[in-house]
Coordinates of C-alpha atoms in Angstrom, one line a residue:
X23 CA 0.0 0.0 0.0
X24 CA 2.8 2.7 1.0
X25 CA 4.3 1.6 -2.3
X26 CA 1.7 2.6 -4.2
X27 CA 1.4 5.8 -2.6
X28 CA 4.8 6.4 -3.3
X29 CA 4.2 5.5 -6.9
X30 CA 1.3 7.7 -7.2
X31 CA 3.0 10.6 -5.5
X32 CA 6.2 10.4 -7.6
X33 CA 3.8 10.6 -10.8
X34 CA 1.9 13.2 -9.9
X35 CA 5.6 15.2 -8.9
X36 CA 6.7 13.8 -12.2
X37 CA 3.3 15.4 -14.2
X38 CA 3.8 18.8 -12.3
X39 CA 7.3 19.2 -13.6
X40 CA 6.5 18.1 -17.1
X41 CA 3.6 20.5 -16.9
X42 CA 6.1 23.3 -15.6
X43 CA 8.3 22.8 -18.2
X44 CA 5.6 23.3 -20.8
X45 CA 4.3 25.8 -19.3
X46 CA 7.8 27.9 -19.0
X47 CA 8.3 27.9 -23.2
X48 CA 7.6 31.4 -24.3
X49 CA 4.1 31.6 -26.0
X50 CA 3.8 30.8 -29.7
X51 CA 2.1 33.5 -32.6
X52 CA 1.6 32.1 -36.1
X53 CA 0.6 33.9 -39.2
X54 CA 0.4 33.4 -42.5
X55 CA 0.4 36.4 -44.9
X56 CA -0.3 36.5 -48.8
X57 CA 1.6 39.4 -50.4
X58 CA -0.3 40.6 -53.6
X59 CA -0.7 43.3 -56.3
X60 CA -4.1 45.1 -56.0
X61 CA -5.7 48.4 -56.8
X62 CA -5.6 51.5 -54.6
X63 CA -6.0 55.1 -54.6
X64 CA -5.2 56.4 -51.6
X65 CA -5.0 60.0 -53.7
X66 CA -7.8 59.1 -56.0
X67 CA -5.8 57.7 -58.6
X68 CA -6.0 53.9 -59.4
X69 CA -2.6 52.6 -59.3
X70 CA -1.2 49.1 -58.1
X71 CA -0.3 48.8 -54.4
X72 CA 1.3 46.3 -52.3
X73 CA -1.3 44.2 -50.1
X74 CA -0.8 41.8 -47.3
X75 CA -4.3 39.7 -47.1
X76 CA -5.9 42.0 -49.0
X77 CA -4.5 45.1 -46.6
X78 CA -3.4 48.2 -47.6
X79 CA -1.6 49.7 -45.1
X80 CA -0.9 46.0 -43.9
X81 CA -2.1 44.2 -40.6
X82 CA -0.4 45.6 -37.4
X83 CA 1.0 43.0 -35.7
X84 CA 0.8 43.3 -32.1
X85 CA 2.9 40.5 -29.9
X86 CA 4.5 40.1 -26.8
X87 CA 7.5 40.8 -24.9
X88 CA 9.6 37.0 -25.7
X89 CA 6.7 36.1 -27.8
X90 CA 7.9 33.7 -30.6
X91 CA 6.1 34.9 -33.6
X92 CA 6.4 31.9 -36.8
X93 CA 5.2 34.2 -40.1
X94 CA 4.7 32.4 -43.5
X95 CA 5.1 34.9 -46.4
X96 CA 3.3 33.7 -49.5
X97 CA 4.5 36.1 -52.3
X98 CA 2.4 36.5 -55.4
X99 CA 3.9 39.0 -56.9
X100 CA 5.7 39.1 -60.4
X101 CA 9.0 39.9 -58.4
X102 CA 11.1 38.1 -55.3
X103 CA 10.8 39.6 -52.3
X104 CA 11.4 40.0 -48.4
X105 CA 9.9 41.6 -45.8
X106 CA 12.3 42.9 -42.7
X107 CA 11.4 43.9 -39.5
X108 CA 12.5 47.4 -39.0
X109 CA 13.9 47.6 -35.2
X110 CA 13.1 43.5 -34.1
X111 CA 16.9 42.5 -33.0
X112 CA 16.8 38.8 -33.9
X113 CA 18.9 37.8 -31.2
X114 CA 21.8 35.2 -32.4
X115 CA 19.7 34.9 -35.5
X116 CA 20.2 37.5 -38.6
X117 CA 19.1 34.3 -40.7
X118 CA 15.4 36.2 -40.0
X119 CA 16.5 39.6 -40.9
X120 CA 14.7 39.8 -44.1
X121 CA 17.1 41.8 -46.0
X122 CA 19.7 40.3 -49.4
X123 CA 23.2 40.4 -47.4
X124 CA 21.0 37.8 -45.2
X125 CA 18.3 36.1 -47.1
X126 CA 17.6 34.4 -50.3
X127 CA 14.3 36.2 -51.6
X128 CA 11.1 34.3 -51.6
X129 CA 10.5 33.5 -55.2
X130 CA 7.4 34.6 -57.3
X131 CA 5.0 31.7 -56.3
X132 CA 6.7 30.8 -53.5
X133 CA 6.4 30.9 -49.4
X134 CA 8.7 31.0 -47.1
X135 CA 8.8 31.5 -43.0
X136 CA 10.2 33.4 -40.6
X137 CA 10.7 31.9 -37.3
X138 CA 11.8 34.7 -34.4
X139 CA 11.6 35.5 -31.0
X140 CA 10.6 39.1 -29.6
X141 CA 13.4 38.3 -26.9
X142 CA 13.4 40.8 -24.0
X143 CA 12.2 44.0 -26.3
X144 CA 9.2 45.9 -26.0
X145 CA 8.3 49.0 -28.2
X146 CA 7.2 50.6 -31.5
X147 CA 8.7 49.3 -35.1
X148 CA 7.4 48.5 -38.7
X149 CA 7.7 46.1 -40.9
X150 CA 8.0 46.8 -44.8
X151 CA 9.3 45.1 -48.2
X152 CA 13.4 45.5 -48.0
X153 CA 13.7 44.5 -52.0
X154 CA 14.3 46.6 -54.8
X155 CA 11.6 49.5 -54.5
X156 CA 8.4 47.8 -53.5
X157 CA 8.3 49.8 -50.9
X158 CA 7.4 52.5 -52.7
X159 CA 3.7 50.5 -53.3
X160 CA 3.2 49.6 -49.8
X161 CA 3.9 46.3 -48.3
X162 CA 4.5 47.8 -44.7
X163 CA 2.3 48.2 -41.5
X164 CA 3.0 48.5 -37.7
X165 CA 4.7 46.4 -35.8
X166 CA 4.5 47.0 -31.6
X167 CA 6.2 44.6 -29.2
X168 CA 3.5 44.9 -25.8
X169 CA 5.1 44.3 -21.7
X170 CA 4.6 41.2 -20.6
X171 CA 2.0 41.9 -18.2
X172 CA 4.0 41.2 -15.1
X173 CA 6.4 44.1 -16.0
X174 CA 5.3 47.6 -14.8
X175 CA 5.4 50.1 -17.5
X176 CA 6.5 53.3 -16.2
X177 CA 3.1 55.5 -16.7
X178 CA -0.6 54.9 -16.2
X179 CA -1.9 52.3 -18.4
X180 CA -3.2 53.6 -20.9
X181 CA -7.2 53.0 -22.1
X182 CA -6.4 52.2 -25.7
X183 CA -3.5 52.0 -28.2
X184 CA -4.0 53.6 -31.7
X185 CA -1.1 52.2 -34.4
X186 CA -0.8 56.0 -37.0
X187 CA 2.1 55.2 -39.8
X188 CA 3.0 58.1 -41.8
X189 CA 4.1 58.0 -45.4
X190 CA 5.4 60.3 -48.3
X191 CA 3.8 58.8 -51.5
X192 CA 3.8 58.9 -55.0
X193 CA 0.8 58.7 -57.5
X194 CA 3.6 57.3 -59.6
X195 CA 4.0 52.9 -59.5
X196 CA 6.9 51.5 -57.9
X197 CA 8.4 50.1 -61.0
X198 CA 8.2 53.2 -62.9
X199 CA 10.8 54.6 -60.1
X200 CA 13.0 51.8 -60.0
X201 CA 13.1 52.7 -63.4
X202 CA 13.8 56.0 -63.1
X203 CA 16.8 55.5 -60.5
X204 CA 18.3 52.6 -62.7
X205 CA 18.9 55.1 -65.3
X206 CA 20.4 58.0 -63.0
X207 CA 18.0 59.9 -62.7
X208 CA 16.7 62.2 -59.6
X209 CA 13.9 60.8 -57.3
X210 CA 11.1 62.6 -57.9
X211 CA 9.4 64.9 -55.1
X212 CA 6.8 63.2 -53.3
X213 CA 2.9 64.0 -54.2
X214 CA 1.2 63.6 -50.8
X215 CA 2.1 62.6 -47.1
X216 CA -0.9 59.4 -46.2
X217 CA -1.8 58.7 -42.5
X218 CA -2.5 54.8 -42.2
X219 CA -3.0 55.0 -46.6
X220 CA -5.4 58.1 -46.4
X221 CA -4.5 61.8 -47.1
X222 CA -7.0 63.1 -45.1
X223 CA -9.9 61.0 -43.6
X224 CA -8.7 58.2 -41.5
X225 CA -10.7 58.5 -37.9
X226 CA -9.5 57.7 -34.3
X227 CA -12.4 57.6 -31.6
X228 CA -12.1 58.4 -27.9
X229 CA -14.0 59.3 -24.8
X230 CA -13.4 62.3 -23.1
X231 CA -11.2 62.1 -19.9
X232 CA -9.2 58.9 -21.2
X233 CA -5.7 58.5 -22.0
X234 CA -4.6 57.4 -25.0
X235 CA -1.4 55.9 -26.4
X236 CA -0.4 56.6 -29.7
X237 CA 2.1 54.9 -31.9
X238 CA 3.8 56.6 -34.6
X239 CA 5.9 55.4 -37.4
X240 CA 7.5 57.4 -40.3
X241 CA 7.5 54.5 -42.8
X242 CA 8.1 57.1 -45.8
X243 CA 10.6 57.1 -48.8
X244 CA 12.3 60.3 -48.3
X245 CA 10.0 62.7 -45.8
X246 CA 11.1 63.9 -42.2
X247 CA 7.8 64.7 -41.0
X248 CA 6.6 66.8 -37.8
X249 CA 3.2 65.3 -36.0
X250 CA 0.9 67.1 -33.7
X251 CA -2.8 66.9 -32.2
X252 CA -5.0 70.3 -32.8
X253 CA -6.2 71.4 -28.6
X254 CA -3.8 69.0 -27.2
X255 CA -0.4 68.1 -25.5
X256 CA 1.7 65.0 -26.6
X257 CA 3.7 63.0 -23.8
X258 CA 6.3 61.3 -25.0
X259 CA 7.0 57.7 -23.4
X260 CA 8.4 55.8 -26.0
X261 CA 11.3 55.5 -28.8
X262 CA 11.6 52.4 -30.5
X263 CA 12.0 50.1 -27.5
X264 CA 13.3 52.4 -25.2
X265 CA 11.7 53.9 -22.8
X266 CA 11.7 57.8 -22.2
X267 CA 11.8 60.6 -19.6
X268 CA 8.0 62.2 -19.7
X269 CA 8.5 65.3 -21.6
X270 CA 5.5 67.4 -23.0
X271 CA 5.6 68.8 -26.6
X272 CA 2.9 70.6 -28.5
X273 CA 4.9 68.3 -32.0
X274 CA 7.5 66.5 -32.8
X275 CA 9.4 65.5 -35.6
X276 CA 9.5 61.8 -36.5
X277 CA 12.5 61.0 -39.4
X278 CA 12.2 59.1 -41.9
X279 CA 12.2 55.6 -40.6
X280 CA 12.0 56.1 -37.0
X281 CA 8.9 55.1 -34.5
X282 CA 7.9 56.5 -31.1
X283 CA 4.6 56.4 -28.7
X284 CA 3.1 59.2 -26.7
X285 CA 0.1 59.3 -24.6
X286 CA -2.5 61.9 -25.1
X287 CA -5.3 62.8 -22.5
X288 CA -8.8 63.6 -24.4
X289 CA -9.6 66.8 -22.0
X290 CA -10.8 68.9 -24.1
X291 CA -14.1 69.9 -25.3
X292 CA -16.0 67.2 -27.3
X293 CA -15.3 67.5 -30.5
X294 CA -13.5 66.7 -33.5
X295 CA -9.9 68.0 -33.5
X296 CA -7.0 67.5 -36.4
X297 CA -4.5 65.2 -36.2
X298 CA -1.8 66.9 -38.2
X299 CA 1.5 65.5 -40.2
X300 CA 3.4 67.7 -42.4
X301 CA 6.9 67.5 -44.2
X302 CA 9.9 69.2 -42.7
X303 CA 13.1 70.8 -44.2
X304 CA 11.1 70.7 -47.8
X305 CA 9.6 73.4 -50.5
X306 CA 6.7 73.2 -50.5
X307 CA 5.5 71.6 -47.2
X308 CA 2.9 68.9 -47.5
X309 CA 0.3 68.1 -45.5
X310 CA -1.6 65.3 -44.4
X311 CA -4.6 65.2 -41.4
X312 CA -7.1 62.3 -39.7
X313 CA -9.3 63.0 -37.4
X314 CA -9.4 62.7 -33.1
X315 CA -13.0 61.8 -32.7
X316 CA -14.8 61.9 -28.7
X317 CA -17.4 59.3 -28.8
X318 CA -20.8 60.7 -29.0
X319 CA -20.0 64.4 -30.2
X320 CA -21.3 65.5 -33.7
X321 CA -19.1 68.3 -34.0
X322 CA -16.5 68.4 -36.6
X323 CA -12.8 69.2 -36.5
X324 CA -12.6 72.9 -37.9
X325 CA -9.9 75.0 -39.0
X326 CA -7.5 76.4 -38.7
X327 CA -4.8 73.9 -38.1
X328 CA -2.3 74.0 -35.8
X329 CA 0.8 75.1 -36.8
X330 CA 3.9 73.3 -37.1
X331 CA 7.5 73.6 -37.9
X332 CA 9.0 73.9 -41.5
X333 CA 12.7 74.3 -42.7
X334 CA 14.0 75.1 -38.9
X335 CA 16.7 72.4 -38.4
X336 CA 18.5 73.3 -35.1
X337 CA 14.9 73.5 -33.8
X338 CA 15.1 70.1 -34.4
X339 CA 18.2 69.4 -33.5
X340 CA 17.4 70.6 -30.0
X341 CA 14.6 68.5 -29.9
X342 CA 16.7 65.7 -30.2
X343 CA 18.4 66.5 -27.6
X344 CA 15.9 66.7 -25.1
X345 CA 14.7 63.0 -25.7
X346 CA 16.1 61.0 -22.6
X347 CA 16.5 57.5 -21.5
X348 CA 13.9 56.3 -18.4
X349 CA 16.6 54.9 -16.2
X350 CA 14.1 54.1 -13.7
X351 CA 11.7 52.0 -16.1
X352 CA 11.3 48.2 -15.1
X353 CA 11.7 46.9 -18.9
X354 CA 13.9 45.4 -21.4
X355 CA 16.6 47.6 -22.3
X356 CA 20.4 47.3 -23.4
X357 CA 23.0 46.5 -21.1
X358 CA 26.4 46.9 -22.2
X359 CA 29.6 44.5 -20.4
X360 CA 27.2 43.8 -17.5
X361 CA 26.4 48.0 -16.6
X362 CA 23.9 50.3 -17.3
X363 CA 26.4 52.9 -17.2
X364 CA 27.1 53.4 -21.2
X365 CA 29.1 56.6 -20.7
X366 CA 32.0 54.4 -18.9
X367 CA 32.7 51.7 -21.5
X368 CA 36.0 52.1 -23.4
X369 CA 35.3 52.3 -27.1
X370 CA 37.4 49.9 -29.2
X371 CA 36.7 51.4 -32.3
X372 CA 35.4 54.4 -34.1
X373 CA 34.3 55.3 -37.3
X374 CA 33.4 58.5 -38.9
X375 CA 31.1 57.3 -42.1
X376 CA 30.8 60.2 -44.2
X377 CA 27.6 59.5 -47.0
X378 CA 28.4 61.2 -50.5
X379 CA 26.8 61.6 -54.2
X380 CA 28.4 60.9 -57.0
X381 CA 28.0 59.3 -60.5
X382 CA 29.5 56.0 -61.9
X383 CA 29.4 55.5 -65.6
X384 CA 27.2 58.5 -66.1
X385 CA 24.3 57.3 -63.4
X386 CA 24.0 58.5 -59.7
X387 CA 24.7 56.7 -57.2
X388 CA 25.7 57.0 -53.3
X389 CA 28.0 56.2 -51.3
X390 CA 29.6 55.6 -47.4
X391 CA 32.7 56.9 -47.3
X392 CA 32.9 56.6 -51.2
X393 CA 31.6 53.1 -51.4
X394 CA 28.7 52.3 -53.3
X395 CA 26.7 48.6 -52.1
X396 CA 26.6 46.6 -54.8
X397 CA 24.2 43.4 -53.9
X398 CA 26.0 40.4 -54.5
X399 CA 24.0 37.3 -56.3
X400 CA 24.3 35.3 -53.1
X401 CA 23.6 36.8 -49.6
X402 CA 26.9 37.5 -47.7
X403 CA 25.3 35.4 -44.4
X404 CA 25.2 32.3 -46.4
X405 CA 28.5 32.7 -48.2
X406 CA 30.2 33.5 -44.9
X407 CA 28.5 30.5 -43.1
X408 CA 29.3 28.0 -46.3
X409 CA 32.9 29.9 -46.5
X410 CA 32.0 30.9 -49.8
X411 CA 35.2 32.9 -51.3
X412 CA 34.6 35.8 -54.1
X413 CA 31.1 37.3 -52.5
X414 CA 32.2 40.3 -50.0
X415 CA 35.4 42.1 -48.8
X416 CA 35.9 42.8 -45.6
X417 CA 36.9 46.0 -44.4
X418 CA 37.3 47.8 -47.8
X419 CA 35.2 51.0 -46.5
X420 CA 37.9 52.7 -44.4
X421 CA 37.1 53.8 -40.7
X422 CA 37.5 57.6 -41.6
X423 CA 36.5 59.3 -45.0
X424 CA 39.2 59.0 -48.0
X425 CA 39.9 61.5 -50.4
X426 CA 38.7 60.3 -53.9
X427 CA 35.5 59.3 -56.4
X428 CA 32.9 57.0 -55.2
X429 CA 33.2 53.6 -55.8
X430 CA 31.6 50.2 -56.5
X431 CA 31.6 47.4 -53.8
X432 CA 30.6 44.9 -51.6
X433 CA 32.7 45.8 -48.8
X434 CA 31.1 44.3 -45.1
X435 CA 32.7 46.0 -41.6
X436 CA 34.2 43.0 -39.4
X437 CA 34.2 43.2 -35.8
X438 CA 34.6 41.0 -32.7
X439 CA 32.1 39.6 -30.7
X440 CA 31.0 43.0 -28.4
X441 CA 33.3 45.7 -29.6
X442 CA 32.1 48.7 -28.0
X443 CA 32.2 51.3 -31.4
X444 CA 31.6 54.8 -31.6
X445 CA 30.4 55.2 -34.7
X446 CA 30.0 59.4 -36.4
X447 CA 27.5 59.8 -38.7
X448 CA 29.0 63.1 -41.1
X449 CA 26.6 64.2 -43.2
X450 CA 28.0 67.0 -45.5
X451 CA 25.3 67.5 -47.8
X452 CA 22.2 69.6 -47.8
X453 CA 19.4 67.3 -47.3
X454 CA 19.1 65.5 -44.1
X455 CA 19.9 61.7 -43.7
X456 CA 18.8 58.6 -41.5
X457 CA 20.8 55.7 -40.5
X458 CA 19.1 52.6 -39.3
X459 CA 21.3 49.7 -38.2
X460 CA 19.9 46.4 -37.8
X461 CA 20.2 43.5 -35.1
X462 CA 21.1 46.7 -32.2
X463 CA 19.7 49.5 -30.5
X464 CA 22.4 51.9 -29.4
X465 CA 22.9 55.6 -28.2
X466 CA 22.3 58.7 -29.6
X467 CA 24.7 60.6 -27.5
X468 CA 25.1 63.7 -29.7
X469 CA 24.1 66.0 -32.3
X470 CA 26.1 69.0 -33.9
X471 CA 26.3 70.8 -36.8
X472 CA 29.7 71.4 -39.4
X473 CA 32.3 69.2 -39.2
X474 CA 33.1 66.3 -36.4
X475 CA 36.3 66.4 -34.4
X476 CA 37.3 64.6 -31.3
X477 CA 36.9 67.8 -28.9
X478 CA 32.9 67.3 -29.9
X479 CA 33.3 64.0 -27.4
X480 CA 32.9 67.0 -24.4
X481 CA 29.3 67.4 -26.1
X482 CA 28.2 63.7 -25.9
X483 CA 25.5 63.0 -23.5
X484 CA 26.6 60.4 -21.9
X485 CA 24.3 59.4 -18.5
X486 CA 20.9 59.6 -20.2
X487 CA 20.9 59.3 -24.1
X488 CA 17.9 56.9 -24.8
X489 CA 18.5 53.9 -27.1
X490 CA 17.3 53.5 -30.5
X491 CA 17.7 51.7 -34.0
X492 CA 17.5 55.1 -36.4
X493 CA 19.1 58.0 -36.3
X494 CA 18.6 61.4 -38.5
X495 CA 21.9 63.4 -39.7
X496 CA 20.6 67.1 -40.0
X497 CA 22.3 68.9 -43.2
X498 CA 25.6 70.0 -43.2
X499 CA 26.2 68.1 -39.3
X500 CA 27.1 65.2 -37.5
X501 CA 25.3 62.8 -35.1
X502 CA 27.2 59.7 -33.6
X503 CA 25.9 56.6 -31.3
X504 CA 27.7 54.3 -29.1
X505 CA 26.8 50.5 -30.0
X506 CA 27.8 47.5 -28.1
X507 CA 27.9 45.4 -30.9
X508 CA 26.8 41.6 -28.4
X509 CA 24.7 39.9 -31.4
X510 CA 26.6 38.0 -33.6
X511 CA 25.7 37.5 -37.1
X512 CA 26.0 40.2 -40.6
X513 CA 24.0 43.0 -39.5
X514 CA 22.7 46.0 -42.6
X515 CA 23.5 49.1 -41.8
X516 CA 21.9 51.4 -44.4
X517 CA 20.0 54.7 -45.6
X518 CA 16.6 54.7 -44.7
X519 CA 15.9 57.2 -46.9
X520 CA 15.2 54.1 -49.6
X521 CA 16.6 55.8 -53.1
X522 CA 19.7 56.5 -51.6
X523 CA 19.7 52.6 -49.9
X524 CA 18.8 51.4 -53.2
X525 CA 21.8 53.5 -55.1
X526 CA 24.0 52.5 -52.5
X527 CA 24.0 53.9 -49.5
X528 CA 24.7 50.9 -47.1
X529 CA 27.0 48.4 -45.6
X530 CA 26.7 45.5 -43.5
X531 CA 28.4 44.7 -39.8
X532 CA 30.1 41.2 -39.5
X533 CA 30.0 40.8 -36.1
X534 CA 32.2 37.6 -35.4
X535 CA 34.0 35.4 -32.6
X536 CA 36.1 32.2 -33.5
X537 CA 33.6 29.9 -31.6
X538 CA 30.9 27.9 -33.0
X539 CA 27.7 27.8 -30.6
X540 CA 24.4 28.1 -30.4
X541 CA 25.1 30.0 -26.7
X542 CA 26.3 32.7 -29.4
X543 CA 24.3 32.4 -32.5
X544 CA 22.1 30.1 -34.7
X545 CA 22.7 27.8 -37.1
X546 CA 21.5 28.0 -40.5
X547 CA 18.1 27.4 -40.3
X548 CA 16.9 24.2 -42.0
X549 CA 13.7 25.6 -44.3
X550 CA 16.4 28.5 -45.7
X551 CA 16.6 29.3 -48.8
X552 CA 19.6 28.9 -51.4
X553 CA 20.5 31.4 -54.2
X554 CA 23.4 32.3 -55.9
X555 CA 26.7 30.5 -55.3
X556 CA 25.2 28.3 -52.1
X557 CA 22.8 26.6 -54.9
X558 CA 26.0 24.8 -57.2

């Protein structure tokens, strides 16, 4: 009899840890999306857009703090494609990044899925096409990483989130401008700014004396934008997974593929007030609105709208400045060598990357310190995991800017397994630029204008810069971010303003140790796909 107690008792012990065990594996998401041509006219003109089941803007995907999220991309387009995931890290795994230095594109007719995990992150991103233009027809939509709920976030909860992606667009069809920039020719000026695919109609409803979190995404081309909410305040919480110190602005500029969330208290009247986007540092400025409904009111929005900044770049600038890391905030955040304390890491390495124009053999193209990206037939991830000779060069892109003409290569960065690298963004052109690097967040620890020099290093903020994954160069300045670079793999670091990506204007990180192990990174996955060289 006591035997059988024993028995039963050990079985029921054994059941409760099996059950634990289950029960401890980070929740699963699965989706499958069907990438198609359709018609649109988001400016009342029919033209073909880019649809994920059907969607234009796509779905917003909302997941989970370690949520792994298993998405199968069906493309049925004419063309192959990827989609990346603007801001997701893809711990130990750029075999998910979703851009050609790291994937094989899905071919026409053809489905392939991404298998990654949302590990320790939380925040605002997107998610759009990475190949050739297609971004230019849509293809993107929100992407927001949500606290696990037994995290505190550091503000009230808010009552509701709203997902508002902002876009430059052109009546103009996303081959015609591939087109255009394969035979050296400008980019065109956009014709509108859309607000989740609509120039002026799309409707958010709230009830009066509720807070309200809004996340905002520039998923444009080309377009800094400033946003801002007609009879109301904007507190800022949130840039892209990090979060901020509280401060209150009446806008704020958003750069061309950047994302951030602020809350926004309906206390006003009940009414209908103008949610307002507009270009900045452009002639002329264009303008897109949607509406902030309060349930129940039949009062619409009316004119005029508020006013917002235009050319005014060191108003920007200081803007910049005054976004600050939430050191106090109970959430996922980078850590660098085991301390919160960025400012006291040595730097192994620094680079100044200068971005330039130029033309080779008569067309335009652009540049990082005066190389020009070619894509290579096969992805460089695969050729460097199958040792494949003859596909990339490794540190042909010198640290500083060279004298010289632009240009073509496919030169990759190589680093060791968390350098700590001070990297300068010099911008000395007229137009302002945006850098987003993949597979990191890091620090934007300072913005000047003219030239960098090493005294600027007295400027750098370095106690409270928040993290991010893009960062805007205003004209004729520098801005420079401290990176520990702690996720191995081949990393894009690239343009987001996309013609100048497209021409050339990117590179990629290889971020390497001499040991093999899955402590460190991923192995090929098994369902990847082979192009190029890695085919024969």
């Amino acid at each position: 009899m006591g035997r059988a107690i024993f028995l039963h008792f050990l079985f029921g012990t054994l059941v409760c840890l099996i059950a634990s065990v289950v029960r401890a594996e980070d929740p699963y998401v699965y989706k499958t999306w069907v990438v198609t041509y359709g018609q649109i006219a988001p400016l009342g003109v029919k033209q073909r857009g880019i649809l994920i089941n059907g969607q234009f803007p796509g779905p917003t995907l909302n997941v989970v703090t370690n949520d792994n999220v298993l998405i199968t991309v069906i493309n049925k387009l004419d063309d192959p494609l990827l989609i990346t995931w603007n801001g997701v890290k893809q711990r130990k795994s750029s075999w998910q990044d979703g851009v050609v230095g790291t994937n094989c594109p899905i071919p026409p007719n053809s489905q392939w899925t991404y298998k990654m995990q949302m590990k320790d992150q939380i925040g605002t991103f997107t998610y759009f096409p990475s190949t050739l233009m297609h971004r230019a027809a849509g293809g993107f939509g929100g992407l927001n990483i949500l606290a696990r709920s037994v995290i505190p976030i550091p503000y009230p909860k808010p009552f509701d989130q709203f997902t508002l992606l902002v876009s430059d667009w052109w009546k103009t069809d996303n081959k015609v401008l591939k087109q255009r920039l394969d035979q050296g020719n400008s980019f065109p000026f956009p014709d509108a700014l859309l607000i989740n695919g609509r120039p002026n109609s799309f409707e958010f409803t709230g009830m009066k004396g509720y807070t309200y979190l809004f996340r905002v995404s520039n998923v444009g081309l080309t377009t800094s934008i400033n946003i801002r909410i007609q009879g109301h305040t904007l507190r800022l919480v949130e840039v892209e997974g990090a979060h901020t110190m509280q401060e209150v602005y009446e806008s704020l500029d958003i750069h061309v593929g950047q994302s951030m969330a602020f809350l926004v208290t309906l206390h006003a009247n009940p009414k209908d007030y103008y949610i307002v986007a507009s270009t900045r540092f452009t002639k002329p400025i264009l303008t897109a609105t949607a509406i902030l409904h309060y349930q129940g009111s039949n009062t619409p929005a009316s004119k005029p709208l508020p006013i917002g900044p235009t050319y005014h770049v060191h108003w920007s600038m200081k803007q910049a400045r005054t976004i600050r890391w939430n050191l106090t905030a109970n959430a996922a955040r980078p850590n660098p060598q085991g301390a919160f304390h960025y400012g006291t890491v040595q730097v192994t390495r620094t680079l100044v990357l200068a971005n330039s124009a130029g033309k080779i053999n008569g067309k335009r193209r652009y540049a990082i310190n005066k190389v020009s990206y070619i894509n290579p037939d096969t992805p460089l991830k695969i050729a460097d995991f199958y040792n494949i000779p003859g596909v990339f060069q490794l540190n042909k892109i010198k640290d500083n800017p060279p004298l010289g003409p632009i240009v073509l290569g496919t030169s990759v960065f190589n680093f060791s397994l968390h350098d700590f690298t001070e990297i300068v963004f010099q911008n000395n052109e007229k137009t302002i630029q945006s850098y987003h690097l993949d597979g990191y967040d890091f620090w934007a620890v300072g913005y000047g204008p003219g030239q960098w020099n090493p005294t600027m290093r007295r400027k750098y903020n370095l106690v409270d810069a928040t993290s991010r994954c893009t960062i805007q160069v205003f004209p004729k300045s520098w801005s420079t971010i401290l990176v520990s670079l702690d996720n191995k793999g081949m990393w894009n670091l690239r343009s987001a303003i996309w013609p100048r990506r497209y021409l050339g204007q990117e590179t990629y990180f290889r971020v390497w140790n001499t040991e093999h192990s899955l402590y460190t990174e991923y192995d090929i996955p098994p369902n990847a796909i082979l192009c190029g060289k890695a085919k024969h």
